[in-house]
mmCIF file of C-alpha atoms and ligand atoms in Angstrom:
data_model
loop_
_atom_site.group_PDB
_atom_site.id
_atom_site.type_symbol
_atom_site.label_atom_id
_atom_site.label_comp_id
_atom_site.label_asym_id
_atom_site.label_seq_id
_atom_site.Cartn_x
_atom_site.Cartn_y
_atom_site.Cartn_z
ATOM 1 C CA MET A 1 27.389 -24.565 -6.951
ATOM 2 C CA SER A 2 30.504 -22.446 -6.891
ATOM 3 C CA ARG A 3 28.815 -18.931 -8.250
ATOM 4 C CA GLN A 4 25.711 -19.978 -6.025
ATOM 5 C CA ALA A 5 28.512 -19.494 -3.376
ATOM 6 C CA ASP A 6 29.584 -16.586 -4.369
ATOM 7 C CA ILE A 7 26.196 -14.573 -4.542
ATOM 8 C CA ALA A 8 25.408 -16.328 -1.875
ATOM 9 C CA ALA A 9 28.572 -14.610 0.673
ATOM 10 C CA GLN A 10 27.883 -11.631 -1.035
ATOM 11 C CA SER A 11 24.743 -10.568 -0.314
ATOM 12 C CA GLY A 12 25.935 -12.037 3.452
ATOM 13 C CA ALA A 13 23.410 -15.906 2.874
ATOM 14 C CA THR A 14 25.023 -19.019 4.185
ATOM 15 C CA ILE A 15 24.854 -21.624 2.072
ATOM 16 C CA ILE A 16 22.793 -24.860 3.267
ATOM 17 C CA ASP A 17 25.648 -27.998 1.448
ATOM 18 C CA GLY A 18 22.693 -30.688 1.629
ATOM 19 C CA ARG A 19 26.171 -32.085 -0.571
ATOM 20 C CA ALA A 20 28.007 -31.814 2.010
ATOM 21 C CA LEU A 21 25.566 -33.589 4.191
ATOM 22 C CA ALA A 22 24.829 -35.703 2.499
ATOM 23 C CA ARG A 23 28.463 -36.855 2.236
ATOM 24 C CA ASP A 24 29.346 -36.927 6.054
ATOM 25 C CA MET A 25 25.693 -38.550 6.604
ATOM 26 C CA ARG A 26 26.774 -41.658 3.996
ATOM 27 C CA GLU A 27 30.107 -41.648 6.093
ATOM 28 C CA VAL A 28 28.344 -42.616 9.653
ATOM 29 C CA LEU A 29 25.776 -44.678 7.480
ATOM 30 C CA ARG A 30 28.618 -47.121 5.813
ATOM 31 C CA GLN A 31 30.403 -46.972 9.194
ATOM 32 C CA ARG A 32 26.624 -48.282 10.652
ATOM 33 C CA ALA A 33 26.452 -50.877 7.655
ATOM 34 C CA ALA A 34 29.823 -52.698 8.567
ATOM 35 C CA GLY A 35 28.646 -52.588 11.968
ATOM 36 C CA LEU A 36 25.498 -55.094 11.196
ATOM 37 C CA GLN A 37 28.118 -57.174 9.023
ATOM 38 C CA GLU A 38 30.421 -57.485 12.357
ATOM 39 C CA ARG A 39 28.031 -57.641 15.291
ATOM 40 C CA PHE A 40 25.245 -59.995 13.252
ATOM 41 C CA GLY A 41 26.811 -61.224 9.457
ATOM 42 C CA ILE A 42 23.204 -59.498 8.415
ATOM 43 C CA LYS A 43 23.953 -56.422 5.267
ATOM 44 C CA PRO A 44 21.476 -54.175 5.273
ATOM 45 C CA GLY A 45 19.151 -55.250 2.123
ATOM 46 C CA LEU A 46 16.258 -52.521 0.236
ATOM 47 C CA ALA A 47 14.168 -53.669 -2.589
ATOM 48 C CA VAL A 48 13.371 -52.130 -5.586
ATOM 49 C CA ILE A 49 10.588 -52.392 -7.616
ATOM 50 C CA LEU A 50 10.577 -50.200 -10.729
ATOM 51 C CA VAL A 51 7.159 -50.664 -13.224
ATOM 52 C CA GLY A 52 7.468 -49.956 -17.095
ATOM 53 C CA LYS A 53 10.046 -47.324 -18.914
ATOM 54 C CA ASP A 54 9.622 -44.338 -17.743
ATOM 55 C CA PRO A 55 13.372 -42.282 -18.305
ATOM 56 C CA ALA A 56 13.116 -40.649 -15.234
ATOM 57 C CA SER A 57 12.415 -43.248 -12.865
ATOM 58 C CA GLY A 58 15.156 -45.388 -14.453
ATOM 59 C CA VAL A 59 17.001 -42.958 -13.621
ATOM 60 C CA TYR A 60 16.217 -42.033 -9.393
ATOM 61 C CA VAL A 61 16.325 -46.075 -9.236
ATOM 62 C CA ALA A 62 20.085 -46.104 -10.439
ATOM 63 C CA ASN A 63 21.046 -43.257 -8.309
ATOM 64 C CA LYS A 64 19.493 -45.201 -4.984
ATOM 65 C CA ILE A 65 21.049 -48.047 -6.682
ATOM 66 C CA ARG A 66 24.407 -46.290 -6.533
ATOM 67 C CA ALA A 67 24.378 -45.189 -3.711
ATOM 68 C CA CYS A 68 23.371 -48.254 -1.698
ATOM 69 C CA ASP A 69 26.515 -49.659 -3.309
ATOM 70 C CA GLN A 70 28.333 -46.621 -1.543
ATOM 71 C CA VAL A 71 27.424 -47.427 2.085
ATOM 72 C CA GLY A 72 27.057 -51.309 1.946
ATOM 73 C CA ILE A 73 23.810 -51.883 1.154
ATOM 74 C CA HIS A 74 22.216 -54.941 -0.941
ATOM 75 C CA SER A 75 19.637 -53.928 -3.056
ATOM 76 C CA ARG A 76 17.546 -55.879 -5.172
ATOM 77 C CA THR A 77 15.876 -54.333 -8.705
ATOM 78 C CA ILE A 78 12.755 -56.502 -9.486
ATOM 79 C CA ARG A 79 12.130 -54.593 -12.951
ATOM 80 C CA LEU A 80 7.866 -55.400 -14.312
ATOM 81 C CA GLU A 81 5.982 -54.673 -17.484
ATOM 82 C CA THR A 82 3.921 -51.584 -17.738
ATOM 83 C CA THR A 83 1.076 -54.365 -17.801
ATOM 84 C CA VAL A 84 1.650 -56.184 -14.883
ATOM 85 C CA SER A 85 -1.031 -56.244 -12.443
ATOM 86 C CA THR A 86 -2.044 -54.724 -8.820
ATOM 87 C CA HIS A 87 -2.511 -58.682 -7.738
ATOM 88 C CA GLU A 88 1.313 -59.979 -9.457
ATOM 89 C CA LEU A 89 2.435 -56.445 -7.155
ATOM 90 C CA LEU A 90 0.983 -57.716 -4.225
ATOM 91 C CA GLU A 91 2.085 -61.353 -4.737
ATOM 92 C CA LEU A 92 5.623 -59.961 -4.632
ATOM 93 C CA ILE A 93 5.394 -57.496 -2.208
ATOM 94 C CA ARG A 94 3.907 -60.328 0.661
ATOM 95 C CA ALA A 95 7.380 -62.429 -0.361
ATOM 96 C CA LEU A 96 9.150 -59.433 0.404
ATOM 97 C CA ASN A 97 7.911 -58.286 3.287
ATOM 98 C CA VAL A 98 8.398 -61.794 4.622
ATOM 99 C CA ASP A 99 12.466 -62.083 2.469
ATOM 100 C CA THR A 100 14.851 -61.751 5.851
ATOM 101 C CA SER A 101 17.577 -60.658 3.813
ATOM 102 C CA ILE A 102 15.442 -57.211 2.456
ATOM 103 C CA HIS A 103 14.826 -54.259 5.205
ATOM 104 C CA GLY A 104 13.387 -51.932 2.890
ATOM 105 C CA ILE A 105 11.170 -52.173 0.114
ATOM 106 C CA LEU A 106 10.654 -49.174 -2.296
ATOM 107 C CA VAL A 107 7.815 -48.993 -5.192
ATOM 108 C CA GLN A 108 8.852 -46.342 -7.658
ATOM 109 C CA LEU A 109 6.425 -44.133 -8.583
ATOM 110 C CA PRO A 110 4.813 -42.841 -10.892
ATOM 111 C CA LEU A 111 2.791 -46.520 -11.226
ATOM 112 C CA PRO A 112 0.453 -47.062 -14.415
ATOM 113 C CA GLY A 113 -2.995 -45.747 -14.157
ATOM 114 C CA HIS A 114 -4.155 -48.886 -13.746
ATOM 115 C CA ILE A 115 -2.702 -50.167 -10.774
ATOM 116 C CA ASP A 116 -4.412 -49.617 -7.501
ATOM 117 C CA MET A 117 -1.523 -47.585 -5.979
ATOM 118 C CA PRO A 118 -2.736 -46.972 -2.260
ATOM 119 C CA ALA A 119 -3.646 -50.854 -2.403
ATOM 120 C CA VAL A 120 -0.064 -51.513 -3.255
ATOM 121 C CA LEU A 121 2.082 -48.919 -1.004
ATOM 122 C CA ASP A 122 -0.135 -50.572 2.289
ATOM 123 C CA ALA A 123 0.844 -53.570 1.417
ATOM 124 C CA ILE A 124 4.418 -53.177 2.209
ATOM 125 C CA ASP A 125 5.213 -53.808 5.871
ATOM 126 C CA VAL A 126 5.458 -51.013 7.323
ATOM 127 C CA ASN A 127 8.465 -52.033 9.356
ATOM 128 C CA LYS A 128 9.338 -51.799 5.821
ATOM 129 C CA ASP A 129 8.078 -48.944 4.488
ATOM 130 C CA VAL A 130 11.337 -47.093 4.057
ATOM 131 C CA ASP A 131 9.920 -44.250 1.512
ATOM 132 C CA GLY A 132 7.121 -43.957 4.265
ATOM 133 C CA PHE A 133 4.007 -43.441 2.632
ATOM 134 C CA HIS A 134 2.043 -46.619 3.924
ATOM 135 C CA LEU A 135 -1.202 -44.987 5.498
ATOM 136 C CA TYR A 136 0.230 -45.976 8.766
ATOM 137 C CA ASN A 137 3.485 -44.136 8.664
ATOM 138 C CA ILE A 138 1.671 -41.491 6.342
ATOM 139 C CA GLY A 139 -0.619 -41.442 9.794
ATOM 140 C CA GLY A 140 2.031 -41.809 12.295
ATOM 141 C CA LEU A 141 2.979 -37.820 11.336
ATOM 142 C CA VAL A 142 0.140 -36.686 12.740
ATOM 143 C CA THR A 143 -0.159 -38.636 15.480
ATOM 144 C CA GLY A 144 3.973 -39.134 16.344
ATOM 145 C CA GLY A 145 3.938 -42.909 16.123
ATOM 146 C CA THR A 146 5.983 -43.188 12.588
ATOM 147 C CA VAL A 147 8.015 -45.945 12.123
ATOM 148 C CA PHE A 148 9.766 -44.043 8.802
ATOM 149 C CA SER A 149 9.539 -40.943 7.349
ATOM 150 C CA PRO A 150 9.316 -39.720 3.937
ATOM 151 C CA CYS A 151 12.420 -38.825 2.553
ATOM 152 C CA THR A 152 12.297 -36.021 1.190
ATOM 153 C CA PRO A 153 10.649 -33.988 4.367
ATOM 154 C CA PHE A 154 13.051 -35.865 6.422
ATOM 155 C CA GLY A 155 16.261 -34.581 4.921
ATOM 156 C CA VAL A 156 14.598 -31.102 5.137
ATOM 157 C CA LEU A 157 14.208 -31.563 8.651
ATOM 158 C CA LYS A 158 17.618 -32.773 8.612
ATOM 159 C CA LEU A 159 18.860 -29.528 6.406
ATOM 160 C CA LEU A 160 17.596 -27.416 9.323
ATOM 161 C CA GLU A 161 19.354 -29.024 12.024
ATOM 162 C CA TYR A 162 22.578 -29.252 10.235
ATOM 163 C CA ALA A 163 22.149 -25.766 9.810
ATOM 164 C CA LYS A 164 21.166 -25.140 13.681
ATOM 165 C CA ILE A 165 17.975 -23.190 12.578
ATOM 166 C CA PRO A 166 15.172 -23.209 14.998
ATOM 167 C CA ILE A 167 11.763 -24.173 14.349
ATOM 168 C CA GLU A 168 10.200 -24.370 17.768
ATOM 169 C CA GLY A 169 7.413 -20.810 17.656
ATOM 170 C CA GLN A 170 8.781 -19.987 13.484
ATOM 171 C CA ASN A 171 6.814 -19.268 11.457
ATOM 172 C CA VAL A 172 7.226 -21.710 8.187
ATOM 173 C CA VAL A 173 5.403 -21.390 5.242
ATOM 174 C CA VAL A 174 5.521 -24.547 2.817
ATOM 175 C CA VAL A 175 4.600 -23.410 -0.708
ATOM 176 C CA GLY A 176 3.189 -27.058 -1.964
ATOM 177 C CA ALA A 177 0.643 -29.464 -0.764
ATOM 178 C CA SER A 178 1.207 -33.154 -2.397
ATOM 179 C CA ASN A 179 0.929 -36.543 -0.348
ATOM 180 C CA ILE A 180 4.661 -37.158 -0.907
ATOM 181 C CA VAL A 181 6.351 -33.913 -0.317
ATOM 182 C CA GLY A 182 4.202 -30.061 0.594
ATOM 183 C CA LYS A 183 1.987 -31.890 3.214
ATOM 184 C CA PRO A 184 3.825 -34.673 5.713
ATOM 185 C CA THR A 185 6.952 -30.937 5.096
ATOM 186 C CA ALA A 186 4.062 -29.663 7.094
ATOM 187 C CA LEU A 187 3.371 -31.866 9.679
ATOM 188 C CA MET A 188 6.627 -33.020 10.430
ATOM 189 C CA LEU A 189 7.575 -29.019 11.500
ATOM 190 C CA MET A 190 4.131 -28.491 12.865
ATOM 191 C CA ALA A 191 5.409 -31.173 15.286
ATOM 192 C CA ARG A 192 8.403 -29.497 15.835
ATOM 193 C CA ASP A 193 6.334 -26.586 16.567
ATOM 194 C CA ALA A 194 6.604 -24.519 14.145
ATOM 195 C CA THR A 195 3.258 -22.058 12.862
ATOM 196 C CA VAL A 196 2.775 -23.528 9.730
ATOM 197 C CA SER A 197 0.922 -22.607 6.498
ATOM 198 C CA ILE A 198 0.554 -25.085 3.819
ATOM 199 C CA CYS A 199 -0.158 -22.838 -0.159
ATOM 200 C CA HIS A 200 -1.454 -24.933 -3.200
ATOM 201 C CA ALA A 201 -1.935 -23.984 -6.784
ATOM 202 C CA LYS A 202 -4.810 -22.620 -5.490
ATOM 203 C CA THR A 203 -3.628 -19.858 -2.488
ATOM 204 C CA ARG A 204 -5.121 -16.448 -3.404
ATOM 205 C CA ASP A 205 -1.931 -14.230 -3.336
ATOM 206 C CA LEU A 206 1.183 -15.962 -2.950
ATOM 207 C CA ALA A 207 3.192 -13.455 -1.495
ATOM 208 C CA GLN A 208 0.730 -12.002 1.500
ATOM 209 C CA PHE A 209 1.773 -16.033 2.584
ATOM 210 C CA THR A 210 5.747 -15.991 1.576
ATOM 211 C CA ILE A 211 6.191 -12.766 2.707
ATOM 212 C CA LEU A 212 5.567 -13.848 6.832
ATOM 213 C CA ALA A 213 7.309 -16.749 6.654
ATOM 214 C CA ASP A 214 10.872 -17.273 8.989
ATOM 215 C CA ILE A 215 11.356 -19.869 7.407
ATOM 216 C CA LEU A 216 9.909 -20.874 3.577
ATOM 217 C CA VAL A 217 10.012 -24.764 2.116
ATOM 218 C CA VAL A 218 9.644 -24.439 -1.454
ATOM 219 C CA ALA A 219 7.597 -27.927 -3.243
ATOM 220 C CA ALA A 220 6.063 -26.581 -6.545
ATOM 221 C CA GLY A 221 7.831 -28.096 -9.479
ATOM 222 C CA VAL A 222 7.168 -24.314 -11.257
ATOM 223 C CA PRO A 223 10.823 -22.486 -11.603
ATOM 224 C CA HIS A 224 11.795 -19.896 -10.201
ATOM 225 C CA LEU A 225 8.397 -19.050 -8.614
ATOM 226 C CA ILE A 226 9.535 -17.380 -5.705
ATOM 227 C CA VAL A 227 10.793 -13.916 -6.364
ATOM 228 C CA PRO A 228 13.174 -11.935 -3.547
ATOM 229 C CA GLN A 229 9.753 -9.487 -3.531
ATOM 230 C CA MET A 230 8.044 -12.514 -2.051
ATOM 231 C CA VAL A 231 10.478 -13.174 0.915
ATOM 232 C CA LYS A 232 10.958 -11.570 3.788
ATOM 233 C CA ARG A 233 14.430 -10.503 4.824
ATOM 234 C CA GLY A 234 16.045 -12.775 6.852
ATOM 235 C CA ALA A 235 14.106 -16.032 5.721
ATOM 236 C CA VAL A 236 15.647 -19.150 5.990
ATOM 237 C CA VAL A 237 14.501 -20.225 2.362
ATOM 238 C CA ILE A 238 14.680 -24.364 1.357
ATOM 239 C CA ASP A 239 14.230 -25.377 -2.693
ATOM 240 C CA VAL A 240 13.359 -28.569 -2.771
ATOM 241 C CA GLY A 241 11.764 -27.495 -6.355
ATOM 242 C CA ILE A 242 13.719 -30.066 -9.348
ATOM 243 C CA ASN A 243 13.187 -28.752 -13.262
ATOM 244 C CA ARG A 244 14.246 -30.116 -15.809
ATOM 245 C CA MET A 245 14.718 -26.817 -18.332
ATOM 246 C CA PRO A 246 14.674 -27.553 -22.052
ATOM 247 C CA ASP A 247 18.278 -27.165 -22.143
ATOM 248 C CA GLY A 248 19.495 -30.251 -19.906
ATOM 249 C CA SER A 249 19.572 -27.432 -16.912
ATOM 250 C CA ILE A 250 18.296 -28.025 -13.715
ATOM 251 C CA MET A 251 16.203 -25.053 -11.867
ATOM 252 C CA GLY A 252 14.901 -24.936 -8.695
ATOM 253 C CA ASP A 253 11.426 -22.973 -7.697
ATOM 254 C CA VAL A 254 13.288 -20.250 -6.364
ATOM 255 C CA GLU A 255 15.182 -17.407 -8.236
ATOM 256 C CA PHE A 256 18.442 -18.060 -6.638
ATOM 257 C CA ASP A 257 20.082 -15.071 -6.504
ATOM 258 C CA GLY A 258 17.907 -12.212 -6.364
ATOM 259 C CA VAL A 259 16.574 -14.617 -3.034
ATOM 260 C CA ALA A 260 19.873 -15.170 -1.432
ATOM 261 C CA GLN A 261 20.348 -11.342 -1.229
ATOM 262 C CA LYS A 262 17.688 -11.498 1.258
ATOM 263 C CA ALA A 263 17.896 -14.631 2.346
ATOM 264 C CA SER A 264 20.050 -15.459 5.600
ATOM 265 C CA PHE A 265 20.017 -19.380 4.622
ATOM 266 C CA ILE A 266 19.687 -21.140 1.489
ATOM 267 C CA THR A 267 19.983 -24.491 -0.354
ATOM 268 C CA PRO A 268 20.928 -23.737 -3.912
ATOM 269 C CA VAL A 269 19.849 -26.494 -6.691
ATOM 270 C CA PRO A 270 21.193 -28.814 -7.533
ATOM 271 C CA GLY A 271 23.324 -29.427 -4.409
ATOM 272 C CA GLY A 272 20.579 -28.936 -1.468
ATOM 273 C CA VAL A 273 17.114 -30.834 -0.564
ATOM 274 C CA GLY A 274 18.191 -33.080 -3.814
ATOM 275 C CA PRO A 275 21.070 -35.239 -1.858
ATOM 276 C CA MET A 276 19.661 -35.382 1.357
ATOM 277 C CA THR A 277 15.784 -37.525 -0.195
ATOM 278 C CA VAL A 278 18.653 -40.713 -0.706
ATOM 279 C CA THR A 279 20.633 -40.359 1.945
ATOM 280 C CA MET A 280 17.424 -40.483 3.943
ATOM 281 C CA LEU A 281 16.417 -43.362 2.044
ATOM 282 C CA LEU A 282 19.663 -45.406 3.032
ATOM 283 C CA SER A 283 19.168 -44.045 6.398
ATOM 284 C CA ASN A 284 15.759 -45.569 6.899
ATOM 285 C CA THR A 285 16.812 -48.675 5.470
ATOM 286 C CA VAL A 286 19.917 -48.780 7.527
ATOM 287 C CA ASP A 287 17.259 -48.275 10.927
ATOM 288 C CA GLY A 288 15.086 -51.129 9.743
ATOM 289 C CA ALA A 289 18.157 -53.716 9.176
ATOM 290 C CA GLU A 290 19.457 -52.295 12.762
ATOM 291 C CA ALA A 291 15.605 -52.696 14.117
ATOM 292 C CA PHE A 292 15.654 -56.514 12.273
ATOM 293 C CA CYS A 293 18.785 -57.259 14.048
ATOM 294 C CA ASN A 294 17.808 -56.006 17.572
ATOM 295 C CA ALA A 295 14.535 -57.895 17.464
ATOM 296 C CA ALA A 296 15.960 -60.845 16.692
ATOM 297 C CA ASP A 297 18.738 -60.611 18.962
ATOM 298 C CA SER A 298 16.573 -59.963 21.588
ATOM 299 C CA THR A 299 14.317 -62.884 21.011
ATOM 300 C CA SER A 300 17.772 -65.257 20.325
ATOM 301 C CA ILE A 301 15.642 -65.787 16.275
ATOM 302 C CA SER A 302 18.940 -67.299 14.823
ATOM 303 C CA LEU A 303 19.682 -64.591 11.321
HETATM 304 P P1 NAD B 1 3.070 -32.311 -7.131
HETATM 305 O O1 NAD B 1 3.001 -31.693 -8.545
HETATM 306 O O2 NAD B 1 2.673 -33.627 -6.495
HETATM 307 O O3 NAD B 1 2.841 -30.944 -6.146
HETATM 308 C C1 NAD B 1 3.422 -29.662 -6.467
HETATM 309 C C2 NAD B 1 2.124 -28.657 -5.244
HETATM 310 O O4 NAD B 1 2.565 -27.734 -5.342
HETATM 311 C C3 NAD B 1 0.596 -29.201 -5.240
HETATM 312 O O5 NAD B 1 0.187 -28.984 -4.100
HETATM 313 C C4 NAD B 1 0.313 -27.712 -5.820
HETATM 314 O O6 NAD B 1 -0.870 -27.162 -6.467
HETATM 315 C C5 NAD B 1 1.482 -26.681 -5.723
HETATM 316 N N1 NAD B 1 1.967 -25.687 -6.886
HETATM 317 C C6 NAD B 1 1.859 -25.728 -8.094
HETATM 318 N N2 NAD B 1 1.831 -24.771 -8.787
HETATM 319 C C7 NAD B 1 1.628 -23.917 -7.310
HETATM 320 C C8 NAD B 1 1.926 -22.214 -7.614
HETATM 321 N N3 NAD B 1 1.842 -21.574 -9.103
HETATM 322 N N4 NAD B 1 1.896 -21.978 -6.259
HETATM 323 C C9 NAD B 1 1.640 -22.584 -5.345
HETATM 324 N N5 NAD B 1 1.378 -23.614 -5.338
HETATM 325 C C10 NAD B 1 1.333 -24.067 -6.414
HETATM 326 O O7 NAD B 1 4.624 -32.094 -7.203
HETATM 327 P P2 NAD B 1 6.288 -33.275 -5.545
HETATM 328 O O8 NAD B 1 5.902 -33.978 -5.566
HETATM 329 O O9 NAD B 1 4.938 -31.913 -4.387
HETATM 330 O O10 NAD B 1 7.088 -31.756 -6.484
HETATM 331 C C11 NAD B 1 7.058 -31.115 -5.671
HETATM 332 C C12 NAD B 1 8.735 -30.276 -6.634
HETATM 333 O O11 NAD B 1 9.702 -31.132 -5.928
HETATM 334 C C13 NAD B 1 8.564 -30.944 -7.927
HETATM 335 O O12 NAD B 1 9.989 -29.321 -8.409
HETATM 336 C C14 NAD B 1 9.853 -32.293 -8.202
HETATM 337 O O13 NAD B 1 10.775 -32.714 -8.901
HETATM 338 C C15 NAD B 1 10.362 -31.657 -6.648
HETATM 339 N N6 NAD B 1 11.084 -32.880 -5.966
HETATM 340 C C16 NAD B 1 12.179 -32.639 -5.300
HETATM 341 C C17 NAD B 1 12.460 -33.888 -4.786
HETATM 342 C C18 NAD B 1 14.211 -33.873 -4.150
HETATM 343 O O14 NAD B 1 14.734 -35.211 -3.587
HETATM 344 N N7 NAD B 1 14.691 -32.513 -4.059
HETATM 345 C C19 NAD B 1 11.839 -34.671 -3.940
HETATM 346 C C20 NAD B 1 10.182 -34.556 -4.372
HETATM 347 C C21 NAD B 1 10.189 -34.029 -5.749
#
């Protein structure tokens, strides 16, 4: 990060520091969680369902649990064998949906191939769908009625907000069209009145699109896909990519050193979007717990 900061400083690009924003936001979330405890005697609760023994998923879940501890969210990790059936998962989710100590339910993806993933995600109570992957919440990105936004795209928006980047009327190019990052990011930026193009692996001549971007969001999972010639001078570049290299290092989708010479703002990898994804999960969970407490309070249901 300090080497990246040096390069960016020499070239005039400002680094958007996801770690700093995440730290500030988590402190506010810690205070909000403490407030719920004080006012209602309720601790926000997150249930995490982890199927199988995929090492990367194990690491992601451990990070989420640690972050929950830091802000005062109680977490419950439910580890299931790879052989679990869709039916068993649905039963578990139904039980968590009515568990009043749980305000957020997260199913760590990917799930084994035999599981009906859409059925599992759509079984989660929309008001506990803190990952934002329920069909209702995805559809809400189109119509504007979403309860929870998906965490990584939400984190991208927060980073742009933090850096005071105007979005309205800007040409935005999103590279990557996955359901969890590219498409929802594009929809959320469209909802802020940006002019959005979405590129993907079948896009012909990617550079002819990226060079037009005032804001370029890259989520392809291809190390150094974006090189300086593909970026307009003064563009804002958000690198969502996380690529683990053979030597164990982490690399983004953007060739940072060169692109930082042209960009006005840029996110580093690591230390950009990554810390924000978990932060937005915490934020959604605290939002869910507050909504639960307020609803119970207004109907005088004892908590
Ligand atoms: P994915 O594999 O589901 O989707 C990748 C998308 O990129 C697809 O739409 C594909 O068509 C497109 N793509 C692939 N190669 C391309 C190319 N050469 N040119 C243009 N488009 C191309 O991946 P995903 O889950 O959306 O994740 C994308 C990246 O973001 C990965 O590196 C992943 O690790 C990272 N990620 C980071 C966070 C975070 O918190 N920072 C969260 C989720 C994903």
